[in-house]
Amino acid sequence: MPPPFRSSRRAFLRNAGFALASLQLKPPAPPEEHQQTALDPSTLAPFVDPLPLPTVAAPAGRRPHPQNSGKTIPWYRVAIRERMVKIHRDLPPTRMWCFGDSFPGPTIETRSGQAMIVDWENQLPTHHFLPIDHTLDGAGSGVPEGRSVVHLHGGRTPADSDGYPEDWIVAGQKQTCFYPSGQDAALLFYHDHSMGINRLNIYAGMQGLFIVRDAREDDLKLPSGQYELPLVIADRLLTLDGQLLYPVSPDPERPWVPEVFGDAILTNGKLLPYHEVEPRKYRLRLMNGSNARFFRFELSNRAPFQVIANDQGLLAAPVSTRRLPMAPAERADIVLDFTPFAGSNVQLVSDSFPILQFRVAKSGMPDASQVPAVLDRSFTRLRESDAVRTRRLTLDERLDKVQQSMGMLLNDTPWSAPITEKPVIDTTEMWELVNLTEDAHPIHLHLVRFQILDRRPIEPFDYMKWGRLRYVGPAQTPEPLESGWKDTARADPGMVTRIIVPFQGYTGRYVWHCHILEHEDNEMMRPYEVVAVGSRA
Ligand code: C2O
Ligand code: CU
Ligand code: CU
């Protein structure tokens, strides 16, 4: 029996930007109480708060290098705690769970190959302020609610520092991580990864940026310093008194909802902020920090801009576009030239949502920055023949007939089943992500970087019935603006998305999952293991 598809109404509403209406899947209409208690952000004065820029973390000292005695490396301490955060001038402070004192947390900066130690110190309260679903794996009622385990997304990190979802800690404990950062310059981010409540902890604020820089990037003379703007953009739902509202299902025993879309779009933790810029080039480092929302960024005047980097660093060459789609957890760097807009205002928007207003001054300092025609000389596209092995992995959606609830799975296998994917270190594999659902899922692999080879439409029912791929159209190469190194890639509905993955760095147990956090928390996550040469794969 093929699993029933859900209606495409939700996807339609999401694209149309009707966030509130799409809160609930079944019944299709949102419960009345959400509409009554949710704040409509369009009733607030827009662009009254300046854009905050996250502080850059300072090391607390130095510690011995764990693998190289006699050498010391920077040591950071980051507290995880409840804070009241001002997200808009006219709203009372919002209760959040933060890294440090802010959402997003302090930005950690390093250079390629410069290792560090970070102590993530849990100081969270005993009880969660968002609705835990105790029926989810790892979130049983006996499990401490104020738990945390931090993962550096996009980091090439040894397995024991990667933040395995079950390795959480509680208040009074610390998680010590060793980040070698042996990787190219890129915008990474850290976030909570606690089994079964990851979506709630991140929604509550547990996210921050991590920037790796290198000499190659410095040489390009891209806009830098005050002309480089890191932007974490994330949607939330707010109550009338400005508190985070996390929607629940109609079943109090199983409050999990399949996705959350909010109409309050926060940029670096502010709702509808403004930023004063000079008429010159800026580098915007964008990160989609939403639980489930896909953005399609544009300028309000529809002017083109240049995309220069993906999740894992610089593209081979800049790509000019007017619109940039970004799935949850994806990052992209763009260069915006404000020169033509001197003396006027321009907004960053996504569909119908205003996000951030730029107030462009009439004049400014001379602009010596540039966007070279070639960004990454060493970039080569991987070919199908580089893969020593192909794995076909399905993305599935099942309706549990007894519970009448929706479940999402990777390869039809729950989290708790034994590990089935065991790539050999220093080999390259092709993963065919066969999306049998009606949603796009941003699929993320820990540890590695990869390239999207292509996407090709199939007839999903054929696959579900006969286990056979029937293609119904030609393969589509990725768009130029997603042609670089990735760690998260959109697997579109009814398509096979092929990613080509060199497994490099470390052996050990990691995870891969959908980065729609509601899916991830409800079984759309699997462990995988990078094994040594000669192990049974
Ligand atoms: Cu952003 Cu498993 O991570
Ligand atoms: Cu990750
Ligand atoms: Cu998903």
XYZ file of C-alpha atoms and ligand atoms in Angstrom:
542
model
C 0.000 0.000 0.000
C 1.479 3.323 -0.942
C 1.368 5.787 1.927
C -1.267 8.441 1.388
C 0.072 11.760 0.223
C -0.964 14.792 2.099
C -2.547 17.579 0.229
C -0.304 20.078 -1.429
C -2.273 22.854 0.191
C 0.404 23.417 2.764
C 3.147 23.789 0.203
C 0.970 26.195 -1.721
C 0.276 28.286 1.329
C 3.916 28.362 2.254
C 4.862 29.617 -1.163
C 2.125 32.169 -1.038
C 3.468 33.344 2.287
C 0.347 32.681 4.341
C 2.183 31.526 7.390
C -0.544 31.338 9.980
C -2.999 29.491 7.827
C -0.523 26.688 7.294
C 0.166 25.943 10.930
C -1.831 22.804 11.105
C -2.021 19.970 8.682
C -5.080 18.138 9.994
C -7.610 19.636 10.350
C -6.534 22.067 7.657
C -7.865 25.133 9.424
C -5.626 26.474 12.203
C -7.064 26.182 15.705
C -8.808 29.370 16.694
C -6.615 29.995 19.704
C -3.526 30.599 17.566
C -5.216 33.300 15.615
C -6.443 34.936 18.785
C -3.159 34.898 20.661
C -0.720 35.396 17.800
C 0.675 38.838 17.174
C 0.328 40.208 13.669
C 3.776 41.780 13.088
C 2.378 44.046 10.392
C 0.656 45.972 13.201
C 4.066 46.993 14.599
C 6.039 50.012 13.422
C 8.597 48.675 10.936
C 12.278 49.654 10.782
C 12.503 51.369 14.154
C 15.299 49.199 15.602
C 18.881 49.235 14.327
C 20.158 45.877 13.088
C 22.196 44.214 15.849
C 25.436 42.522 14.837
C 26.359 39.571 17.041
C 29.421 40.180 19.199
C 32.538 38.222 18.312
C 33.453 35.809 21.099
C 36.744 36.417 22.909
C 38.758 33.422 24.153
C 38.782 32.824 27.913
C 42.386 31.685 27.679
C 44.422 28.878 26.161
C 44.395 25.128 26.694
C 46.742 22.312 25.654
C 46.144 20.963 22.143
C 44.558 17.530 22.737
C 46.685 15.832 20.074
C 49.865 17.848 20.180
C 51.360 18.241 23.617
C 53.471 21.323 24.075
C 51.133 23.352 21.918
C 48.279 25.455 23.219
C 45.154 26.621 21.408
C 42.437 29.203 22.139
C 39.821 28.178 24.656
C 36.300 29.587 24.662
C 33.562 29.297 27.230
C 29.969 29.804 26.134
C 27.130 29.688 28.642
C 23.708 28.410 27.595
C 21.018 30.137 29.609
C 17.631 31.761 29.740
C 17.608 35.445 28.850
C 15.053 38.148 28.171
C 15.751 39.571 24.732
C 14.377 42.753 23.147
C 13.223 41.897 19.652
C 11.279 45.068 18.842
C 11.080 48.577 20.315
C 7.374 48.254 21.075
C 7.363 44.737 22.508
C 8.257 43.678 26.039
C 11.396 41.480 26.268
C 11.031 37.925 24.954
C 12.024 34.895 26.981
C 14.672 32.938 25.063
C 17.272 30.228 25.618
C 20.506 31.752 24.440
C 24.165 31.141 23.885
C 25.739 33.898 25.955
C 23.238 36.734 26.287
C 21.839 37.082 22.801
C 20.051 35.466 19.911
C 21.964 34.635 17.802
C 24.784 33.873 20.247
C 28.288 35.329 19.980
C 30.021 34.687 16.657
C 33.060 32.456 16.987
C 35.768 33.272 14.459
C 38.793 31.255 13.470
C 41.154 30.688 10.585
C 41.449 27.547 8.540
C 43.563 25.030 10.486
C 43.505 27.093 13.683
C 42.138 24.645 16.253
C 40.238 25.653 19.367
C 38.459 24.243 22.375
C 34.965 25.352 23.306
C 33.269 24.575 26.599
C 29.515 24.754 26.150
C 28.226 25.303 29.675
C 24.625 24.352 30.355
C 22.938 26.770 32.777
C 19.393 26.135 31.586
C 16.328 25.950 33.862
C 14.923 22.542 34.798
C 11.694 22.986 32.860
C 11.189 23.803 29.234
C 8.949 26.722 28.319
C 7.942 25.208 24.977
C 5.673 22.163 24.504
C 7.676 18.912 24.624
C 6.150 15.890 22.892
C 7.043 13.007 25.176
C 6.100 10.396 22.584
C 9.091 11.273 20.397
C 12.215 9.133 20.521
C 14.564 10.449 23.202
C 12.014 12.838 24.732
C 10.288 10.553 27.234
C 8.786 12.108 30.333
C 11.675 10.970 32.536
C 14.290 12.765 30.433
C 15.551 16.125 31.793
C 13.946 19.019 29.926
C 16.773 21.530 30.218
C 19.195 19.474 28.184
C 21.633 20.596 25.531
C 24.194 19.194 23.154
C 25.880 21.559 20.723
C 26.776 20.736 17.137
C 28.933 22.829 14.824
C 27.022 22.670 11.548
C 29.394 22.396 8.604
C 32.410 21.773 10.823
C 34.922 19.097 9.950
C 34.940 17.877 13.507
C 36.077 14.633 15.180
C 33.078 12.446 16.058
C 33.435 12.820 19.842
C 33.202 16.624 19.509
C 30.443 16.663 16.915
C 27.524 16.721 19.358
C 25.785 13.376 18.961
C 22.057 13.952 19.667
C 21.927 11.449 22.528
C 25.020 12.856 24.264
C 23.224 15.731 25.957
C 24.134 17.332 29.258
C 22.126 19.194 31.905
C 22.560 22.318 34.032
C 25.873 22.388 35.881
C 27.595 20.269 33.240
C 29.738 21.304 30.302
C 30.345 19.787 26.884
C 33.958 20.206 25.828
C 34.483 20.289 22.062
C 37.682 20.282 20.037
C 37.274 22.042 16.699
C 40.354 21.598 14.463
C 38.765 23.701 11.672
C 40.854 22.002 8.995
C 38.623 23.273 6.202
C 38.180 26.118 3.735
C 36.847 29.531 4.683
C 33.073 29.309 5.183
C 30.141 30.524 7.231
C 29.239 27.753 9.684
C 26.864 27.864 12.617
C 26.478 26.150 15.948
C 23.183 25.038 17.394
C 21.551 22.666 19.812
C 21.036 19.078 18.673
C 19.266 17.484 21.665
C 17.365 14.342 20.792
C 13.612 14.930 20.528
C 13.621 18.654 21.486
C 16.076 20.084 18.997
C 13.260 22.012 17.258
C 12.206 23.594 20.555
C 15.708 24.493 21.727
C 16.628 26.125 18.437
C 13.268 27.905 18.250
C 13.996 29.143 21.779
C 17.189 30.749 20.487
C 20.034 28.234 20.628
C 21.927 29.248 17.486
C 25.045 31.228 16.672
C 27.497 31.771 13.830
C 30.988 30.361 13.400
C 33.183 31.890 10.728
C 36.247 30.207 9.232
C 38.553 32.535 7.304
C 41.624 31.834 5.210
C 44.382 33.563 3.244
C 42.920 32.639 -0.114
C 39.729 34.463 0.714
C 41.618 37.452 2.162
C 43.480 37.830 -1.137
C 40.249 38.401 -3.027
C 39.675 41.784 -1.356
C 35.974 41.181 -0.870
C 34.088 43.762 1.190
C 35.187 43.199 4.805
C 35.138 44.664 8.298
C 32.075 46.866 8.744
C 31.147 46.098 5.127
C 30.671 42.405 5.897
C 27.312 41.705 7.547
C 26.504 38.316 9.083
C 22.715 37.864 9.016
C 20.836 35.060 10.756
C 17.291 35.242 9.412
C 14.664 33.144 11.167
C 10.893 33.159 11.412
C 8.978 32.909 14.665
C 5.400 33.166 15.907
C 4.806 35.615 18.713
C 2.078 36.020 21.269
C 0.415 39.395 21.708
C 2.842 40.175 24.533
C 5.836 39.350 22.374
C 6.620 35.862 23.661
C 7.618 32.921 21.481
C 4.592 30.920 20.412
C 5.257 27.344 19.393
C 2.078 25.803 17.949
C 0.717 22.442 19.111
C -1.427 19.740 17.551
C -4.998 19.245 18.766
C -3.836 16.146 20.722
C -2.422 17.183 24.117
C -0.641 13.827 24.423
C 1.151 14.370 21.105
C 1.692 18.096 20.644
C 4.218 17.667 17.794
C 3.318 19.551 14.606
C 4.811 18.702 11.212
C 6.207 22.177 10.548
C 6.196 25.651 12.036
C 5.939 28.819 9.977
C 5.928 32.212 11.638
C 5.222 35.614 10.191
C 7.607 37.433 12.534
C 10.873 37.337 10.610
C 13.819 38.107 12.876
C 17.150 39.276 11.510
C 19.927 38.826 14.059
C 17.142 38.582 16.604
C 15.304 41.817 15.659
C 11.938 42.112 14.045
C 12.047 44.411 10.991
C 15.299 46.228 11.760
C 17.075 48.826 9.643
C 20.744 49.250 8.807
C 22.545 52.367 7.606
C 24.888 51.634 4.738
C 27.196 53.566 2.442
C 26.659 53.633 -1.320
C 29.212 50.891 -2.001
C 29.594 47.100 -2.017
C 28.680 45.006 1.012
C 29.123 41.309 1.655
C 26.034 39.797 3.256
C 26.540 36.430 4.890
C 23.079 34.922 5.030
C 21.945 31.991 7.113
C 18.420 30.615 7.193
C 17.839 29.900 10.867
C 14.162 28.973 10.517
C 12.738 25.684 11.714
C 10.906 25.038 8.442
C 10.569 28.153 6.301
C 12.206 28.398 2.895
C 13.117 31.968 1.995
C 13.325 33.511 -1.440
C 15.396 36.601 -0.914
C 15.126 39.580 -3.225
C 15.637 43.307 -3.058
C 12.470 45.374 -2.954
C 13.577 47.160 -6.137
C 14.335 43.822 -7.833
C 17.929 44.834 -8.476
C 20.387 42.021 -9.204
C 23.162 40.986 -6.803
C 26.009 38.520 -6.862
C 26.087 35.186 -5.040
C 29.698 34.386 -4.121
C 29.513 31.484 -1.663
C 27.447 28.486 -0.605
C 27.346 26.596 2.705
C 30.959 25.451 2.530
C 32.613 28.471 1.021
C 33.360 30.313 -2.183
C 31.850 29.450 -5.528
C 34.195 29.007 -8.473
C 32.876 32.315 -9.835
C 30.236 34.861 -8.816
C 26.691 34.276 -10.028
C 24.406 37.199 -10.718
C 20.769 36.775 -9.704
C 17.714 38.735 -8.607
C 16.374 36.050 -6.323
C 18.028 33.659 -3.898
C 16.124 30.664 -2.533
C 17.383 29.375 0.815
C 16.201 26.305 2.712
C 16.551 26.001 6.500
C 20.243 25.722 7.508
C 21.539 26.789 4.113
C 24.040 29.651 3.941
C 24.917 31.931 1.103
C 27.160 34.958 0.754
C 26.035 37.706 -1.556
C 27.628 40.963 -2.598
C 25.205 43.858 -2.831
C 26.267 47.079 -4.451
C 24.336 49.999 -2.962
C 25.979 52.578 -5.233
C 22.948 53.019 -7.524
C 20.663 53.537 -4.504
C 22.568 56.418 -2.851
C 20.211 58.562 -0.808
C 17.316 56.094 -0.840
C 16.015 53.061 1.025
C 15.959 49.499 -0.178
C 14.575 46.431 1.577
C 15.622 42.832 1.702
C 12.376 40.896 1.213
C 11.229 37.293 0.853
C 8.006 36.876 -1.103
C 5.558 39.200 0.638
C 7.675 39.591 3.787
C 9.792 42.671 4.406
C 12.878 41.575 6.351
C 15.441 44.315 6.667
C 15.644 47.913 5.511
C 18.883 49.406 4.213
C 19.148 53.185 4.460
C 21.691 54.152 1.861
C 23.659 57.329 2.596
C 24.204 59.909 -0.155
C 27.965 59.424 -0.056
C 30.609 57.407 1.742
C 34.251 56.377 1.854
C 35.893 55.212 -1.403
C 35.258 51.518 -2.053
C 38.461 49.542 -2.671
C 36.767 46.159 -2.401
C 36.128 43.980 -5.425
C 34.420 40.831 -6.608
C 36.961 39.023 -8.792
C 35.680 37.100 -11.798
C 37.306 33.967 -10.382
C 36.782 33.248 -6.694
C 37.989 29.704 -6.112
C 40.605 28.606 -8.613
C 40.913 25.147 -7.085
C 37.215 24.321 -7.365
C 36.488 21.320 -9.564
C 33.142 19.761 -10.225
C 32.983 16.169 -9.115
C 31.820 13.662 -11.704
C 29.610 10.661 -11.388
C 32.618 8.442 -12.064
C 34.382 9.786 -8.958
C 31.971 7.788 -6.794
C 33.029 4.295 -5.772
C 29.579 3.474 -4.498
C 25.995 4.603 -4.964
C 23.404 4.464 -2.204
C 19.739 4.866 -2.965
C 18.020 6.431 0.044
C 14.349 7.328 0.183
C 12.673 10.222 1.956
C 9.356 8.906 3.176
C 6.206 10.143 4.759
C 3.847 7.751 6.502
C 0.481 8.229 8.064
C 0.214 6.272 11.277
C -3.308 4.893 11.016
C -3.738 4.296 14.721
C -2.442 7.648 15.890
C -3.545 9.565 12.814
C -0.254 11.395 12.949
C 2.302 12.024 10.293
C 5.749 10.518 10.370
C 8.769 11.245 8.235
C 11.552 8.753 7.695
C 14.872 8.394 5.951
C 15.026 5.209 3.942
C 11.981 3.918 5.809
C 14.166 3.335 8.850
C 13.760 4.769 12.352
C 16.579 6.504 14.230
C 16.983 3.595 16.639
C 17.687 0.934 13.985
C 21.309 -0.185 13.549
C 23.570 1.903 11.325
C 23.205 1.006 7.647
C 25.363 3.668 5.950
C 29.068 3.066 6.514
C 31.175 4.914 3.947
C 34.910 4.250 3.955
C 37.130 7.191 4.851
C 38.671 8.974 1.863
C 36.265 7.476 -0.629
C 33.640 9.326 -2.594
C 30.042 8.144 -2.719
C 26.936 9.101 -4.608
C 23.791 9.395 -2.514
C 20.570 9.277 -4.480
C 17.922 10.954 -2.358
C 14.616 9.628 -3.636
C 11.976 12.037 -2.343
C 8.630 10.227 -2.192
C 6.940 13.005 -0.230
C 5.205 16.164 -1.348
C 7.617 18.482 0.438
C 11.113 19.697 -0.255
C 13.476 18.486 2.485
C 16.831 20.156 3.155
C 19.105 17.162 3.710
C 22.242 17.691 5.786
C 25.198 15.396 6.388
C 27.489 16.059 9.311
C 31.284 16.147 8.859
C 31.415 16.357 5.082
C 30.975 18.745 2.211
C 29.435 17.636 -1.054
C 28.193 18.809 -4.431
C 24.770 18.465 -5.967
C 25.119 16.426 -9.131
C 21.578 16.719 -10.456
C 17.845 16.388 -9.770
C 15.570 14.258 -11.885
C 11.777 13.873 -11.698
C 10.312 10.423 -11.083
C 6.889 8.856 -10.701
C 6.854 8.293 -6.912
C 3.948 5.816 -6.921
C 5.906 3.529 -9.210
C 8.748 3.506 -6.778
C 6.494 2.849 -3.802
C 4.729 0.022 -5.596
C 7.527 -1.662 -7.485
C 10.663 -0.262 -5.923
C 11.743 0.915 -9.330
C 12.778 4.377 -10.478
C 10.762 5.591 -13.437
C 12.071 8.920 -14.622
C 9.524 11.256 -16.121
C 11.877 13.982 -17.265
C 15.495 14.795 -17.909
C 18.070 15.352 -15.174
C 18.491 18.987 -14.169
C 21.878 20.255 -13.160
C 21.854 22.421 -10.027
C 21.299 26.123 -10.445
C 24.583 28.033 -10.755
C 23.938 29.655 -7.386
C 23.967 26.253 -5.649
C 26.863 24.825 -7.655
C 29.486 25.142 -4.924
C 30.398 23.020 -1.926
C 27.329 22.317 0.166
C 26.518 20.592 3.433
C 22.752 20.941 3.147
C 20.847 20.410 -0.078
C 17.241 20.680 -1.078
C 15.749 17.327 -2.066
C 12.715 18.389 -4.075
C 9.413 16.456 -4.033
C 8.998 13.729 -6.625
C 12.644 13.976 -7.580
C 15.832 12.035 -7.183
C 18.485 14.449 -5.947
C 21.962 13.061 -6.448
C 24.718 14.380 -4.211
C 28.338 13.379 -4.556
C 30.156 13.188 -1.254
C 33.863 12.781 -0.476
C 34.018 11.280 3.032
C 37.070 13.005 4.426
C 38.329 14.056 7.797
C 37.574 11.550 10.508
C 36.199 8.096 11.087
C 33.407 7.638 13.595
C 29.702 7.942 14.122
C 27.882 10.983 12.730
C 24.318 11.791 11.701
C 22.457 12.879 8.606
C 18.986 14.318 8.631
C 16.362 16.626 7.270
C 16.982 20.154 8.563
C 13.284 20.957 8.860
C 13.561 20.691 12.610
C 10.101 19.222 13.172
C 10.990 16.396 10.767
C 14.403 15.890 12.316
C 12.877 15.513 15.782
C 10.363 12.975 14.531
C 12.498 10.270 12.938
C 13.819 12.028 9.872
C 17.348 11.555 11.160
C 19.731 8.628 10.954
C 23.171 7.839 12.297
C 25.901 6.978 9.798
C 29.467 5.897 10.338
C 32.662 6.708 8.491
C 34.784 3.573 8.759
C 38.492 2.908 8.301
C 39.823 1.317 5.130
C 39.400 -2.444 5.360
C 36.290 -2.306 7.573
C 33.140 -3.888 6.285
C 31.045 -1.155 4.701
Cu 22.606 21.850 11.591
Cu 22.654 18.011 12.435
O 22.663 19.932 12.029
Cu 25.699 19.528 10.905
Cu 12.001 17.111 6.029
